[in-house]
Structures are given as C-alpha cells and as structure tokens.
CSV table of C-alpha atoms and ligand atoms in Angstrom, one decimal:
chain,number,residue,atom,x,y,z
X,1,MET,CA,-113.9,-89.3,24.7
X,2,ALA,CA,-113.6,-85.7,23.6
X,3,VAL,CA,-116.6,-83.4,23.4
X,4,THR,CA,-117.6,-83.3,19.7
X,5,ILE,CA,-118.8,-80.3,17.6
X,6,LYS,CA,-121.6,-81.5,15.3
X,7,SER,CA,-121.5,-80.7,11.6
X,8,GLU,CA,-124.4,-79.1,9.8
X,9,ARG,CA,-125.3,-82.5,8.4
X,10,GLU,CA,-125.2,-84.1,11.8
X,11,ILE,CA,-127.3,-81.2,13.2
X,12,THR,CA,-129.9,-81.7,10.5
X,13,LEU,CA,-130.2,-85.4,11.5
X,14,MET,CA,-130.5,-84.6,15.2
X,15,ARG,CA,-133.2,-82.0,14.4
X,16,GLU,CA,-135.2,-84.7,12.7
X,17,ALA,CA,-134.6,-87.2,15.5
X,18,GLY,CA,-135.7,-84.6,18.0
X,19,LYS,CA,-138.9,-83.8,16.1
X,20,ILE,CA,-139.8,-87.5,16.0
X,21,LEU,CA,-139.1,-87.9,19.7
X,22,ALA,CA,-141.2,-84.8,20.6
X,23,ALA,CA,-144.1,-86.2,18.5
X,24,THR,CA,-143.7,-89.6,20.3
X,25,HIS,CA,-144.0,-87.9,23.7
X,26,GLU,CA,-147.2,-86.0,22.6
X,27,GLU,CA,-148.7,-89.2,21.4
X,28,LEU,CA,-147.9,-91.0,24.6
X,29,GLU,CA,-149.3,-88.3,26.8
X,30,LYS,CA,-152.7,-88.8,25.1
X,31,ALA,CA,-152.6,-92.5,26.1
X,32,LEU,CA,-152.1,-91.8,29.8
X,33,LYS,CA,-155.2,-92.7,31.7
X,34,PRO,CA,-156.0,-94.5,35.0
X,35,GLY,CA,-156.0,-98.3,34.2
X,36,ILE,CA,-153.2,-98.4,31.6
X,37,SER,CA,-150.2,-100.5,32.4
X,38,THR,CA,-146.6,-99.3,32.1
X,39,TRP,CA,-146.1,-102.3,29.8
X,40,GLU,CA,-148.8,-101.0,27.4
X,41,ILE,CA,-147.2,-97.5,27.4
X,42,ASN,CA,-143.9,-99.0,26.4
X,43,ARG,CA,-145.5,-101.1,23.7
X,44,LEU,CA,-147.2,-98.1,22.2
X,45,GLY,CA,-144.0,-96.0,22.5
X,46,GLU,CA,-142.0,-98.5,20.6
X,47,GLU,CA,-144.6,-98.8,17.9
X,48,ILE,CA,-144.7,-95.0,17.4
X,49,ILE,CA,-140.9,-94.8,17.3
X,50,ARG,CA,-140.7,-97.6,14.7
X,51,SER,CA,-143.5,-96.1,12.7
X,52,TYR,CA,-141.1,-93.2,12.0
X,53,GLY,CA,-138.4,-95.6,10.8
X,54,CYS,CA,-136.4,-95.0,14.0
X,55,VAL,CA,-135.0,-97.4,16.6
X,56,PRO,CA,-135.5,-96.9,20.3
X,57,SER,CA,-132.2,-95.8,21.7
X,58,PHE,CA,-132.7,-97.5,25.1
X,59,LYS,CA,-133.7,-101.0,23.9
X,60,ASN,CA,-130.9,-103.4,24.9
X,61,TYR,CA,-128.7,-100.4,25.9
X,62,MET,CA,-126.4,-101.9,28.6
X,63,GLY,CA,-129.0,-104.7,28.7
X,64,TYR,CA,-132.0,-102.4,29.4
X,65,PRO,CA,-135.0,-104.6,28.5
X,66,ALA,CA,-137.5,-102.1,27.0
X,67,ALA,CA,-137.9,-99.1,24.7
X,68,ILE,CA,-139.1,-96.5,27.3
X,69,CYS,CA,-138.1,-95.9,30.9
X,70,ILE,CA,-141.3,-95.5,32.9
X,71,SER,CA,-140.9,-94.3,36.5
X,72,VAL,CA,-143.9,-93.9,38.8
X,73,ASN,CA,-144.2,-91.7,42.0
X,74,ASP,CA,-141.0,-92.3,44.1
X,75,GLU,CA,-139.2,-93.9,41.2
X,76,VAL,CA,-136.7,-91.4,39.9
X,77,VAL,CA,-135.6,-92.9,36.6
X,78,HIS,CA,-135.1,-96.2,34.7
X,79,GLY,CA,-138.4,-97.9,35.8
X,80,ILE,CA,-138.9,-101.0,33.8
X,81,PRO,CA,-142.3,-101.4,32.0
X,82,ASP,CA,-144.5,-104.1,33.7
X,83,LYS,CA,-147.8,-105.6,32.8
X,84,LYS,CA,-148.8,-105.6,36.5
X,85,ARG,CA,-147.9,-102.0,37.0
X,86,ILE,CA,-151.2,-100.2,36.5
X,87,LEU,CA,-151.4,-96.4,36.7
X,88,LYS,CA,-154.1,-95.0,38.9
X,89,ASP,CA,-155.6,-91.6,39.6
X,90,GLY,CA,-153.2,-89.4,41.6
X,91,ASP,CA,-150.0,-91.1,40.3
X,92,ILE,CA,-147.2,-89.1,38.7
X,93,VAL,CA,-145.3,-90.9,35.8
X,94,SER,CA,-142.0,-90.0,34.1
X,95,LEU,CA,-141.6,-91.1,30.6
X,96,ASP,CA,-138.0,-91.1,29.3
X,97,ALA,CA,-137.4,-92.1,25.7
X,98,GLY,CA,-134.7,-91.9,23.1
X,99,VAL,CA,-134.7,-92.4,19.3
X,100,ILE,CA,-132.1,-93.2,16.8
X,101,TYR,CA,-132.6,-91.6,13.3
X,102,LYS,CA,-130.0,-92.4,10.6
X,103,GLY,CA,-127.4,-93.0,13.3
X,104,TYR,CA,-128.2,-90.0,15.5
X,105,HIS,CA,-129.8,-90.0,18.9
X,106,SER,CA,-132.3,-87.7,20.6
X,107,ASP,CA,-133.2,-88.1,24.3
X,108,ALA,CA,-136.1,-86.5,26.2
X,109,ALA,CA,-138.2,-87.1,29.3
X,110,ARG,CA,-141.5,-85.7,30.6
X,111,THR,CA,-143.4,-86.2,33.8
X,112,HIS,CA,-147.2,-86.2,33.8
X,113,GLY,CA,-150.0,-86.5,36.4
X,114,ILE,CA,-152.6,-89.2,36.1
X,115,GLY,CA,-156.1,-87.9,36.7
X,116,GLU,CA,-156.3,-85.6,39.7
X,117,ILE,CA,-153.0,-85.1,41.4
X,118,SER,CA,-152.0,-83.3,44.7
X,119,PRO,CA,-150.9,-79.7,44.6
X,120,GLU,CA,-147.6,-80.9,45.9
X,121,ALA,CA,-147.1,-83.2,43.0
X,122,LYS,CA,-148.2,-80.5,40.5
X,123,GLN,CA,-145.6,-78.1,42.0
X,124,LEU,CA,-142.9,-80.7,41.8
X,125,ILE,CA,-143.6,-81.4,38.1
X,126,ALA,CA,-143.8,-77.7,37.2
X,127,VAL,CA,-140.6,-76.8,39.1
X,128,THR,CA,-138.6,-79.7,37.6
X,129,LYS,CA,-139.6,-78.5,34.1
X,130,GLN,CA,-138.7,-75.0,35.0
X,131,CYS,CA,-135.3,-76.2,36.3
X,132,PHE,CA,-134.5,-77.2,32.7
X,133,PHE,CA,-135.5,-73.8,31.4
X,134,GLU,CA,-133.5,-72.0,34.2
X,135,GLY,CA,-130.5,-74.1,33.3
X,136,ILE,CA,-130.6,-73.5,29.6
X,137,LYS,CA,-130.7,-69.8,30.1
X,138,TYR,CA,-126.9,-70.2,30.5
X,139,ALA,CA,-126.5,-72.7,27.7
X,140,LYS,CA,-124.7,-70.6,25.2
X,141,SER,CA,-121.3,-70.2,23.6
X,142,GLY,CA,-118.7,-68.8,25.9
X,143,ASN,CA,-120.4,-69.8,29.1
X,144,HIS,CA,-119.2,-72.8,31.1
X,145,LEU,CA,-121.1,-76.1,31.8
X,146,ASN,CA,-121.3,-75.4,35.5
X,147,ASP,CA,-123.3,-72.3,34.8
X,148,ILE,CA,-126.2,-74.5,33.7
X,149,SER,CA,-125.7,-76.9,36.6
X,150,LYS,CA,-125.7,-74.2,39.2
X,151,ALA,CA,-128.9,-72.6,37.8
X,152,ILE,CA,-130.7,-75.9,38.0
X,153,GLN,CA,-129.6,-76.6,41.5
X,154,SER,CA,-130.4,-73.2,43.0
X,155,TYR,CA,-133.9,-73.1,41.4
X,156,ALA,CA,-134.8,-76.6,42.8
X,157,GLU,CA,-133.3,-75.9,46.2
X,158,ALA,CA,-135.3,-72.7,46.6
X,159,TYR,CA,-138.3,-75.0,46.9
X,160,GLY,CA,-136.6,-77.2,49.4
X,161,TYR,CA,-136.3,-80.0,46.9
X,162,GLY,CA,-133.5,-82.6,46.7
X,163,VAL,CA,-131.4,-82.5,43.5
X,164,VAL,CA,-130.3,-86.0,42.6
X,165,ARG,CA,-126.5,-86.4,42.6
X,166,ASP,CA,-126.1,-90.0,41.4
X,167,LEU,CA,-127.3,-89.4,37.9
X,168,VAL,CA,-126.4,-86.7,35.4
X,169,GLY,CA,-127.2,-85.4,31.9
X,170,HIS,CA,-124.8,-85.9,29.1
X,171,GLY,CA,-123.5,-85.1,25.6
X,172,ILE,CA,-125.4,-86.8,22.8
X,173,GLY,CA,-125.0,-87.5,19.1
X,174,SER,CA,-124.0,-90.7,17.3
X,175,HIS,CA,-123.9,-92.2,20.8
X,176,LEU,CA,-126.6,-91.9,23.5
X,177,HIS,CA,-124.1,-90.9,26.1
X,178,GLU,CA,-121.2,-88.7,25.1
X,179,ASP,CA,-118.9,-86.4,27.0
X,180,PRO,CA,-119.4,-84.1,28.8
X,181,GLU,CA,-121.4,-85.1,31.9
X,182,VAL,CA,-124.1,-82.5,32.6
X,183,PRO,CA,-124.8,-82.5,36.4
X,184,ASN,CA,-127.8,-80.8,37.8
X,185,PHE,CA,-125.7,-79.5,40.7
X,186,SER,CA,-122.8,-77.2,41.0
X,187,ARG,CA,-119.2,-78.4,41.2
X,188,LYS,CA,-116.1,-76.5,42.1
X,189,ARG,CA,-114.7,-76.8,38.5
X,190,ARG,CA,-116.4,-74.6,35.9
X,191,GLY,CA,-116.4,-77.4,33.4
X,192,ILE,CA,-115.9,-77.1,29.7
X,193,LYS,CA,-116.5,-73.9,27.8
X,194,LEU,CA,-119.7,-74.2,25.7
X,195,ARG,CA,-119.3,-73.9,21.9
X,196,PRO,CA,-121.7,-73.8,19.0
X,197,GLY,CA,-122.4,-77.3,17.6
X,198,MET,CA,-122.3,-79.0,21.0
X,199,THR,CA,-125.3,-81.1,21.7
X,200,LEU,CA,-126.4,-81.9,25.2
X,201,ALA,CA,-129.1,-83.8,27.0
X,202,VAL,CA,-130.0,-81.6,30.0
X,203,GLU,CA,-132.1,-83.6,32.5
X,204,PRO,CA,-133.0,-82.4,35.9
X,205,MET,CA,-134.1,-85.2,38.3
X,206,ILE,CA,-135.7,-83.6,41.3
X,207,ASN,CA,-137.0,-85.2,44.5
X,208,ALA,CA,-139.7,-83.6,46.7
X,209,GLY,CA,-137.8,-84.8,49.7
X,210,ARG,CA,-134.1,-85.6,50.2
X,211,LEU,CA,-131.7,-86.0,47.4
X,212,ASN,CA,-130.6,-89.6,48.3
X,213,VAL,CA,-131.6,-92.4,46.0
X,214,ARG,CA,-131.1,-96.2,45.8
X,215,TRP,CA,-131.3,-98.9,43.2
X,216,LEU,CA,-133.9,-101.7,43.3
X,217,ASP,CA,-133.0,-105.4,43.0
X,218,ASP,CA,-133.8,-105.3,39.2
X,219,ASP,CA,-130.5,-103.2,39.0
X,220,TRP,CA,-132.3,-100.5,37.0
X,221,THR,CA,-135.1,-98.8,38.9
X,222,VAL,CA,-133.8,-95.9,40.9
X,223,VAL,CA,-136.1,-94.8,43.8
X,224,THR,CA,-135.9,-92.0,46.4
X,225,GLU,CA,-134.5,-93.3,49.7
X,226,ASP,CA,-137.1,-91.5,51.7
X,227,GLY,CA,-140.1,-92.5,49.5
X,228,SER,CA,-140.8,-89.0,48.4
X,229,LEU,CA,-142.1,-88.2,44.9
X,230,SER,CA,-139.6,-87.6,42.1
X,231,ALA,CA,-139.9,-85.8,38.7
X,232,HIS,CA,-137.7,-85.8,35.5
X,233,TYR,CA,-137.7,-83.4,32.6
X,234,GLU,CA,-135.2,-83.6,29.7
X,235,ASN,CA,-134.5,-82.3,26.3
X,236,THR,CA,-131.7,-82.6,23.7
X,237,ILE,CA,-130.4,-79.1,23.0
X,238,LEU,CA,-128.0,-77.5,20.5
X,239,ILE,CA,-125.6,-74.9,21.7
X,240,THR,CA,-125.4,-71.8,19.5
X,241,GLU,CA,-124.0,-68.3,19.8
X,242,ASP,CA,-127.3,-67.3,21.3
X,243,ALA,CA,-130.2,-69.1,23.0
X,244,PRO,CA,-129.9,-72.9,22.5
X,245,GLU,CA,-132.1,-74.7,20.1
X,246,ILE,CA,-134.3,-77.3,21.8
X,247,LEU,CA,-134.2,-80.1,19.4
X,248,SER,CA,-136.6,-82.5,21.1
X,249,ARG,CA,-139.6,-80.2,21.1
X,250,CYS,CA,-142.2,-79.8,18.3
O,1,MF3,N1,-132.4,-90.8,29.5
O,1,MF3,C1,-131.6,-91.8,30.3
O,1,MF3,C2,-130.2,-91.5,30.2
O,1,MF3,O1,-129.8,-90.6,29.6
O,1,MF3,C3,-132.0,-93.2,29.9
O,1,MF3,C4,-131.0,-94.1,29.4
O,1,MF3,S1,-130.8,-95.5,30.3
O,1,MF3,C5,-131.3,-96.9,29.4
O,1,MF3,O2,-129.4,-92.1,30.9
O,1,MF3,F1,-130.6,-97.8,29.7
O,1,MF3,F2,-132.5,-97.1,29.7
O,1,MF3,F3,-131.2,-96.6,28.2
O,2,CO,CO1,-130.5,-88.7,29.0
C-alpha cells in the first residue's frame, strides 16, 4: 500500500479523532489507583470513547478482544484487560488506545506510575516520552523517515535502555495501520521522504533492560525477555512544512 497524503477534509477528521483520544487518555489517567483492575480500566475507556460517538479502533482488530491495550511492568504492549489483574502501588502501566471518528483513526499510548514508583521506573517513563519528542524534531517535510528512527534510538540507548525491534510505529488514517512502518531504531535505508499531509503514529517502546521480547501464550501480550520494565509513549502526528502537529494531544 502506498503512503497516502491526507486531504484537508481528512485532516480535519483526524484532528477531531485525536482530540477525543487525548481527552480519553486524560480521563483514564484520573481513574488509575491501586486496587483497580485492568478490566475496569478497559470498560471505562470503551465507555468514554463511545460517549463521543466513536468506535474503539482496537476492538476485534485481528481478533483483539478489548478496546484498550493495558500492559503492566514487564509487559511491553498488547496486554489484555483482565478482571483478576489488579494494579498495585509501585506498578507502571501503559495504556494504548485508538478511536475511529467518521472513518478516521487516531492512536496514542501513555505510561503511568501507580502510587509511589521507583526512581528507575520514573526515569524509564520520562525517557520513553522524551524519545517521542526527540524523534519528532526530525518529522518535517524533506527529512527522511530514518531521521526520526535514529533520533529515538540514540536518545534511549544513551540511558542504556533496550529499543524494541519486533514492533514498530506506522502510518495511520482510514486504516489503523498504513504504510510506512515507523521503526524506533535506525536502518541502513533512509526510508521515504516526509511530505506535508502524511500522518504517522510514532511510538517508542523502550525496555529498561535488554531489547529482546517474547509473546505470551495468549498470542497478544508482549513481555521483555529479561523481565525488565518496559514503557510505551505514542501520538498520531501530521507532517507539515515545519514542526509536526501532534493530533492526539489536547
Ligand atoms: N497501538 C498499537 C499498534 O499500533 C495497538 C494495536 S494492536 C490491537 O499496533 F490489536 F490491539 F489493536
Ligand atoms: Co500504534
């Protein structure tokens, strides 16, 4: 599939989708407390998304059984909500959500601490978020995709962190996953040249330890092989002539 340039009309719809998703994340963050189950967070998330007249992008996507991916501690991404999974003081939790508004998707993830978390966990969350901002410094017309990837990788590796190789960001629009792939690590090829109107989901997935991951038997949950903590931060952005517009922030 070719990389698409969105029209003004499409961009308007993706802006609206992004605003709704940002608001959903803000609401969900308020609900995070020791004692809440990941199932309850998902239930609330789906309720919020539908209250805006949107549909959760992930529900039934490739058979995914919930609206939100909720990944705790050594879980990297795609954790499945579970009534028995109760958050406790000191946990870190990544919430990854997508919404469809009038046929257009927005995709964003945040990682939060529950109660008091360790300095190591705090740093991992902050650095993962900063990886996104380091990457998008290069997300403008005329640059190449690999400029974003390289910036993310070098920022994370300066802290000794492992940059996950088995999952990547992606183009986004009328489909959740569109071309191009947006890796968080440098490749030999420079990748496509960025052009105004391209919309990308940039999503660093960073491990405190080694970069290796494995899949659990549920065929969804990705965990770090060494059991180290992992964080995820993602937004949907619009490439312009200048600094990108972050669509999934209020
Ligand atoms: N944000 C993730 C991604 O871009 C989540 C989608 S996987 C799903 O791949 F199956 F849960 F939808
Ligand atoms: Co994504």
